[in-house]
PDB file of C-alpha atoms in Angstrom:
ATOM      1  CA  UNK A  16     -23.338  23.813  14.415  1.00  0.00           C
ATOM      2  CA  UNK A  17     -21.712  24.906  17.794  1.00  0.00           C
ATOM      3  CA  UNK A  18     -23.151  21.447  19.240  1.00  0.00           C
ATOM      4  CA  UNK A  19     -21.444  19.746  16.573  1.00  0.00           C
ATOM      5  CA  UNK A  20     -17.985  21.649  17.032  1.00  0.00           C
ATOM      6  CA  UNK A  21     -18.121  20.867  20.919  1.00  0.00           C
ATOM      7  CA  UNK A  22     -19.174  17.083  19.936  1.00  0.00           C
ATOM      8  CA  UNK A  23     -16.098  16.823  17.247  1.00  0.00           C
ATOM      9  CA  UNK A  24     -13.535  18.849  19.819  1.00  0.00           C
ATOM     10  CA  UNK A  25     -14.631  16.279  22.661  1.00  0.00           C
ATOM     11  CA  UNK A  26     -13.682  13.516  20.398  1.00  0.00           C
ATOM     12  CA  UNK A  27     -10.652  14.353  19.832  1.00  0.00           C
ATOM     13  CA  UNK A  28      -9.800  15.709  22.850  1.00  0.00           C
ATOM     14  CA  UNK A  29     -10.522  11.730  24.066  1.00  0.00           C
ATOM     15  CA  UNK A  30      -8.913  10.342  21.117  1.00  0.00           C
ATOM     16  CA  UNK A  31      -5.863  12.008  21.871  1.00  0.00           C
ATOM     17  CA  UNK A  32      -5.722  10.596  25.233  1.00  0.00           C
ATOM     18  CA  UNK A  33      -6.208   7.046  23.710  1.00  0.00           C
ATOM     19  CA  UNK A  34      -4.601   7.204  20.604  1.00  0.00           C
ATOM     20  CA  UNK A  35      -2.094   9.611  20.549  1.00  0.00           C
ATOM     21  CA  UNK A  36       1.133   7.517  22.425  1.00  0.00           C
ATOM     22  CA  UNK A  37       0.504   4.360  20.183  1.00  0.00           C
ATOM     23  CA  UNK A  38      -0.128   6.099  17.387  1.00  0.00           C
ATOM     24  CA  UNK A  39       3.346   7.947  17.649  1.00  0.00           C
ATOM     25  CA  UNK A  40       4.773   4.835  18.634  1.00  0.00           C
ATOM     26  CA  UNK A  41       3.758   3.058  15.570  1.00  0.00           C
ATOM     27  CA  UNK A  42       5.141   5.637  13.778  1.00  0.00           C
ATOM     28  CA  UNK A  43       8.867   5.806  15.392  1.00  0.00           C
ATOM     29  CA  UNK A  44       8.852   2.099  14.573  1.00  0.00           C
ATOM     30  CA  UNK A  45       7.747   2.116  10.946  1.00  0.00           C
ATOM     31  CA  UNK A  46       9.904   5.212  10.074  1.00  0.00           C
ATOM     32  CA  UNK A  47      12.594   4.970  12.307  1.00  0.00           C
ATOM     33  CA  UNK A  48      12.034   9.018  13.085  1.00  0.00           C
ATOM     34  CA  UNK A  49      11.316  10.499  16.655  1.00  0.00           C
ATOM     35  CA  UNK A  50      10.444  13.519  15.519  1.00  0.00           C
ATOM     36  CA  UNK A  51       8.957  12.874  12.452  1.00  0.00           C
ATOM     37  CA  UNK A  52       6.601  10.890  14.077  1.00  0.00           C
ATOM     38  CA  UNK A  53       5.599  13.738  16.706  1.00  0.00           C
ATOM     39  CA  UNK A  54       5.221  16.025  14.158  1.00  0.00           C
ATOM     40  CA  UNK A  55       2.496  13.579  11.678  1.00  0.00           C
ATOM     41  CA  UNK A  56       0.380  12.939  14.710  1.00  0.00           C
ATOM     42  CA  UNK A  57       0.223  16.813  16.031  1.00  0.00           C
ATOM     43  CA  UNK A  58      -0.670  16.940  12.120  1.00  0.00           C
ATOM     44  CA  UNK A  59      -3.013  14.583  12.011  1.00  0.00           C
ATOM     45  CA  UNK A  60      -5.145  15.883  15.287  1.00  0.00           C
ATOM     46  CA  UNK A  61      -5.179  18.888  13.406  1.00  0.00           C
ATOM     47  CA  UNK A  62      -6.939  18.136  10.443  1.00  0.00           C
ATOM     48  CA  UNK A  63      -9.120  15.930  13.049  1.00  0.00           C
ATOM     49  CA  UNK A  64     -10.233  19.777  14.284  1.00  0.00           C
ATOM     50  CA  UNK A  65     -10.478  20.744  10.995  1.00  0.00           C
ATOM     51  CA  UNK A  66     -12.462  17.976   9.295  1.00  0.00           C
ATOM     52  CA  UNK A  67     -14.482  15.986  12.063  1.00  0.00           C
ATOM     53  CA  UNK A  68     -16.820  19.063  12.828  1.00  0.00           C
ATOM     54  CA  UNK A  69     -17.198  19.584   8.845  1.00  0.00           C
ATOM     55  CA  UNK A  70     -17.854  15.421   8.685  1.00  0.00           C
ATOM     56  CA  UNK A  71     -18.825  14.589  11.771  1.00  0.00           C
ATOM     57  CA  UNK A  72     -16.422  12.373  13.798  1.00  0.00           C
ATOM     58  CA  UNK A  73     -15.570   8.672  12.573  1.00  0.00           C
ATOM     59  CA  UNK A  74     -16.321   5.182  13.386  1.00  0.00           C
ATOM     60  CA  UNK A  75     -12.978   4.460  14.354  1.00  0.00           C
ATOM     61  CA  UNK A  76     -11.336   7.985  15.483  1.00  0.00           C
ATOM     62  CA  UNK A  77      -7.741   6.173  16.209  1.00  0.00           C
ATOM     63  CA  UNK A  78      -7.452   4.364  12.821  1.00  0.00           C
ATOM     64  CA  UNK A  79      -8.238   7.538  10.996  1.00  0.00           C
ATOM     65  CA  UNK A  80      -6.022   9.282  13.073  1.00  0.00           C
ATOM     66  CA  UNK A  81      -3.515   6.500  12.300  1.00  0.00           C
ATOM     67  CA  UNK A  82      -4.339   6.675   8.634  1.00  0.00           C
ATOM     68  CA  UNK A  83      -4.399  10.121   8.264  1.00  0.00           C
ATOM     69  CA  UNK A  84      -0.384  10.412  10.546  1.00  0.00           C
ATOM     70  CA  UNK A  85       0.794   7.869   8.387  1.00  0.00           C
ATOM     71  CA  UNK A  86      -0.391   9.363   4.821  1.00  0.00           C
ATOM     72  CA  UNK A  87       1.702  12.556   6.315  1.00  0.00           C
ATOM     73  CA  UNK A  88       4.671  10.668   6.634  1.00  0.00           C
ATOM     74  CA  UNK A  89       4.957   9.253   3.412  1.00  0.00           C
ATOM     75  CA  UNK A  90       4.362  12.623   1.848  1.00  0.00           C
ATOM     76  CA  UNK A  91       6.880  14.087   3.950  1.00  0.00           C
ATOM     77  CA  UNK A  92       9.544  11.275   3.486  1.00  0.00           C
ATOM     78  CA  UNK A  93       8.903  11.497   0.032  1.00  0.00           C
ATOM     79  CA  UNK A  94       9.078  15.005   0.125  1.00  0.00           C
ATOM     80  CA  UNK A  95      12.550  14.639   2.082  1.00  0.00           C
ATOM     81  CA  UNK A  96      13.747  12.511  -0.226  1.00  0.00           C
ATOM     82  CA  UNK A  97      13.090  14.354  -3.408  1.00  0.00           C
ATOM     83  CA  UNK A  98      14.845  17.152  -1.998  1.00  0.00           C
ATOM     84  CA  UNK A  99      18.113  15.281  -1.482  1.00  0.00           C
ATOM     85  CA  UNK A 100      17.807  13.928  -5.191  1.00  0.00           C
ATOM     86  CA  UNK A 101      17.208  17.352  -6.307  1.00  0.00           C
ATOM     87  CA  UNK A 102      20.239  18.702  -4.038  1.00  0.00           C
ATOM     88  CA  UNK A 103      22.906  15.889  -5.342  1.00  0.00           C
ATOM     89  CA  UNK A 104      21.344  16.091  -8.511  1.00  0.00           C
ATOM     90  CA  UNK A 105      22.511  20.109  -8.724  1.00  0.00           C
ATOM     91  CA  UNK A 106      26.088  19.315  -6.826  1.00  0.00           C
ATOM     92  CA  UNK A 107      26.752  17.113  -9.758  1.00  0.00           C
ATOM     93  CA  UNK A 108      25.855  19.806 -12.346  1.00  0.00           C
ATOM     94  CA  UNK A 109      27.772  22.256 -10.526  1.00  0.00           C
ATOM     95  CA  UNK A 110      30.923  19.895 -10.557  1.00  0.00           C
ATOM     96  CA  UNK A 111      30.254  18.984 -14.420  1.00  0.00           C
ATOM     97  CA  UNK A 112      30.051  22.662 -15.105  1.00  0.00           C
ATOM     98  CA  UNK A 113      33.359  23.801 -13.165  1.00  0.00           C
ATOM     99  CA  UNK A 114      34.730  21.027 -15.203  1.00  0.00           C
ATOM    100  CA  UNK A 115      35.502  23.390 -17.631  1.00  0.00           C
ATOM    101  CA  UNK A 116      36.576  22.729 -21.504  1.00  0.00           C
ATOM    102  CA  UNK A 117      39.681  21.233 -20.694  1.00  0.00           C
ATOM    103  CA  UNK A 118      39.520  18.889 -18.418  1.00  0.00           C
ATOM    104  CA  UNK A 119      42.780  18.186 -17.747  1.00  0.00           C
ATOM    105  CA  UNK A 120      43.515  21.816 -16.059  1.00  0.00           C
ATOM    106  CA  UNK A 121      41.635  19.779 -12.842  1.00  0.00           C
ATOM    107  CA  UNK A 122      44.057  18.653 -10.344  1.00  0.00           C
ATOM    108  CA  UNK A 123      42.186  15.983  -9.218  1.00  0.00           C
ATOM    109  CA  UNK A 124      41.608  14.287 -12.684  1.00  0.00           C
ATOM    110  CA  UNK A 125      45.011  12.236 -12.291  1.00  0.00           C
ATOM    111  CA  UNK A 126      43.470  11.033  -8.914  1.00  0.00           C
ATOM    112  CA  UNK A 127      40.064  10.555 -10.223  1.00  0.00           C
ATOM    113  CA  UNK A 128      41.706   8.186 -12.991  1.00  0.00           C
ATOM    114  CA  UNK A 129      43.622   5.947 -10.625  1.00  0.00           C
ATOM    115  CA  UNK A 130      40.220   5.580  -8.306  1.00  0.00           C
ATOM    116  CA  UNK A 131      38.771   4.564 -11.441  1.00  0.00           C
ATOM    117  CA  UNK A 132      41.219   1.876 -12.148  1.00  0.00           C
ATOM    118  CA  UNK A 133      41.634   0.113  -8.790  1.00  0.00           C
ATOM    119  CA  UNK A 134      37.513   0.228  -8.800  1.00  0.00           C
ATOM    120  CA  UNK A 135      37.453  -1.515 -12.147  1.00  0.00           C
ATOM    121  CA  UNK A 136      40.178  -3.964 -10.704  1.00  0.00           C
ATOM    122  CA  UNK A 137      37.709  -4.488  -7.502  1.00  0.00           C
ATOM    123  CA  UNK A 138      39.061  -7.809  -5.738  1.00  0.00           C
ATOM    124  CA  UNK A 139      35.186  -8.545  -5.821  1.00  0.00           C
ATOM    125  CA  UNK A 140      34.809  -8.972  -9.506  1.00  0.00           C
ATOM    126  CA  UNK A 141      36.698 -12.305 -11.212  1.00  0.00           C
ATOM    127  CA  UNK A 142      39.974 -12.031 -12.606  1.00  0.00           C
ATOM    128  CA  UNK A 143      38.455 -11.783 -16.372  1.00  0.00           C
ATOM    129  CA  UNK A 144      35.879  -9.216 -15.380  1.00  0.00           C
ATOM    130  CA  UNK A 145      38.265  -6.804 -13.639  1.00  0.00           C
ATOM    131  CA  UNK A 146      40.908  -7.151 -16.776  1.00  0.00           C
ATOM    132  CA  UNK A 147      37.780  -6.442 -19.634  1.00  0.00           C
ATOM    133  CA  UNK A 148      36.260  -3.738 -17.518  1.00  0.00           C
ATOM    134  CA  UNK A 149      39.671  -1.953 -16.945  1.00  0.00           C
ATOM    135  CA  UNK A 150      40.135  -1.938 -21.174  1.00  0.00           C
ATOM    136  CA  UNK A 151      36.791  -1.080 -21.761  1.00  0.00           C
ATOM    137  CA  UNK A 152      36.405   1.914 -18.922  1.00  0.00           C
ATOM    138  CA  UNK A 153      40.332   3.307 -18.376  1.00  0.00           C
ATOM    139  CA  UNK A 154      41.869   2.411 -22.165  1.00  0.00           C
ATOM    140  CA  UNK A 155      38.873   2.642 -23.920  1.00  0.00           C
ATOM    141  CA  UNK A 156      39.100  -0.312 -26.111  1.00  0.00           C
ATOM    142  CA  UNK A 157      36.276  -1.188 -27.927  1.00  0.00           C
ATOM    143  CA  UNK A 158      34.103  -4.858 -26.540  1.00  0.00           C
ATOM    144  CA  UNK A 159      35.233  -5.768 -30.415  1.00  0.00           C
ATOM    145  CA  UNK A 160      38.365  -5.560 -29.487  1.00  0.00           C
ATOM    146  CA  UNK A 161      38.469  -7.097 -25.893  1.00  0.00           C
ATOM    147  CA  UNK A 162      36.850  -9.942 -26.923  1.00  0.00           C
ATOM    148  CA  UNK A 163      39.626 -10.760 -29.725  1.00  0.00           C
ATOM    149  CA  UNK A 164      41.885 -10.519 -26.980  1.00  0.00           C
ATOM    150  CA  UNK A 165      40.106 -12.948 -24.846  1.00  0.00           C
ATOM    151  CA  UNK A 166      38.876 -15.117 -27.874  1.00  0.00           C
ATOM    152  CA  UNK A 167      35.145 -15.008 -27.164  1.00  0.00           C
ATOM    153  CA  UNK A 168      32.737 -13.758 -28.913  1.00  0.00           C
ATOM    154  CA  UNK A 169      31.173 -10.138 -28.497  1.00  0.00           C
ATOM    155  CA  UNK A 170      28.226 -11.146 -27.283  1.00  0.00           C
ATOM    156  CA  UNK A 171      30.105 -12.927 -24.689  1.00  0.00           C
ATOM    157  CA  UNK A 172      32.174  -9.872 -23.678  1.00  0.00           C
ATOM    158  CA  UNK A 173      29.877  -7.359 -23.892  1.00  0.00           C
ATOM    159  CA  UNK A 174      27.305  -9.967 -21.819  1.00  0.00           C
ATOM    160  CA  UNK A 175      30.669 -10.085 -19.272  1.00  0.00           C
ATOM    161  CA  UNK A 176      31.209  -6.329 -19.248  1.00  0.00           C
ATOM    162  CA  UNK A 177      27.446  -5.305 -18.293  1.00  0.00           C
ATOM    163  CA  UNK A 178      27.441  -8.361 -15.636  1.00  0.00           C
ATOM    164  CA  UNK A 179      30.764  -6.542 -14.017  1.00  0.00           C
ATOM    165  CA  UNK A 180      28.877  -3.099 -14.370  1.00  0.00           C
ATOM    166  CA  UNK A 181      25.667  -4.659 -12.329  1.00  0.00           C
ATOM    167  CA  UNK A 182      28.037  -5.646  -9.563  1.00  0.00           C
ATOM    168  CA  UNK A 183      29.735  -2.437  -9.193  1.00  0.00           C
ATOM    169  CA  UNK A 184      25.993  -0.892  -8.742  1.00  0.00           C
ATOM    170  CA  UNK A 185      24.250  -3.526  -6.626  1.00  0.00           C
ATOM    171  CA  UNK A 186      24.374  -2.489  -2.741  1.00  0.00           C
ATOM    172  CA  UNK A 187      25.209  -5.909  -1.638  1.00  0.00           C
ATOM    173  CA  UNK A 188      28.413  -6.350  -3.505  1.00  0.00           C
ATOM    174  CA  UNK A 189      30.095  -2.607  -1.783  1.00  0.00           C
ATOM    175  CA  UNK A 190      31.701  -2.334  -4.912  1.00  0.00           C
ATOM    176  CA  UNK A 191      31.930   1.515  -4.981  1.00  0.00           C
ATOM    177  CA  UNK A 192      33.894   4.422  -6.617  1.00  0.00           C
ATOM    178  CA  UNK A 193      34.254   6.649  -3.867  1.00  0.00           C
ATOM    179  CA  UNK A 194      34.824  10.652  -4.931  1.00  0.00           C
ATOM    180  CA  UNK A 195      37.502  12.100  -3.419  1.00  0.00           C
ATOM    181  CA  UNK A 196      36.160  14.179  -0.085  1.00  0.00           C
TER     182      UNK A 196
END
C-alpha cells in the first residue's frame, strides 16, 4: 500500500509538471475564466491524490486530469448559473410582492407604462406590428378586435402579434424593455 501511495504521489507530482499549464490554459480558453480555471485544475490534482492510489494511476494521467478539471467546471458554471436564476428569480418575487393590492399607489407604474409603450412601438418591429402589439399589450383590446380593425382575420393577427412578441425576446433583434434602475 505505501509503495502504491509513493507510486500514485510520483505521478502526479510529474503530471503536474507536464500537464498542469496546458491544462489551465485550455481551460481559460474554453471558459473564458482565469480563476476558474486555476481553481478546477488544483481540484482536479486533488482527487488525482485521492483516487490514483485507491485505482492505481491512469493510462493517460493528463487527459484524466483534463477530463476530470473540465467535469468541475461545468458543475461549477452550472452551479454559478443556477444561483443567479435563483437570485433574479427571488428579486422578482420580492418586487411582485411589494407591489401591493393596489398597484397604482407605485410611483413608478406611470413610468413603467410609458416604457411599455415606446417598447411595443420598437422602430425594429413593422409599422403594423408595433400598432397591434401596442392595442393588444397597453389598451388591452382583444386580437378579435384588432383584427376587425385591420380587416384580417384572427388567425392572421394573433399569428402577427406572437411573431412581434418573438422579436422583442430574441437576443439578436435588442428589442428590450429595460426596468427602470
Amino acid at each position: 500500500m505505501a509503495r502504491e501511495l509513493t507510486d500514485a504521489r510520483t505521478a502526479v507530482e510529474a503530471a503536474s509538471a507536464e500537464e498542469n499549464a496546458r491544462i489551465t490554459a485550455t481551460l481559460i480558453r474554453v471558459t473564458g475564466d482565469w480563476s476558474l480555471a486555476e481553481d478546477c485544475v488544483q481540484d482536479a490534482f486533488a482527487k488525482a491524490f485521492v483516487d490514483w492510489p485507491e485505482h492505481g494511476v491512469p493510462r493517460n494521467p493528463g487527459a484524466w486530469l483534463t477530463t476530470v478539471a473540465r467535469n468541475r467546471a461545468i458543475d461549477r458554471m452550472r452551479s454559478a448559473a443556477s444561483e443567479k436564476r435563483a437570485v433574479r428569480e427571488l428579486a422578482i418575487i420580492a418586487q411582485l410582492e411589494g407591489l401591493g393590492d393596489g398597484g397604482s399607489n407605485d410611483p413608478g407604474a406611470e413610468d413603467d407604462r410609458l416604457r411599455l409603450i415606446f417598447t411595443c412601438c420598437h422602430p425594429a418591429l413593422p409599422l403594423d406590428a408595433r400598432v397591434a402589439l401596442t392595442l393588444r399589450t397597453v389598451a388591452g383590446l382583444t386580437t378579435g378586435e384588432i383584427a376587425r380593425a385591420f380587416l384580417v382575420s384572427e388567425a392572421t393577427m394573433s399569428k402577427r402579434l406572437v411573431r412581434a412578441r418573438a422579436r422583442y425576446v430574441t437576443q439578436e433583434s435588442r428589442i428590450g424593455y429595460r426596468p427602470r434602475s
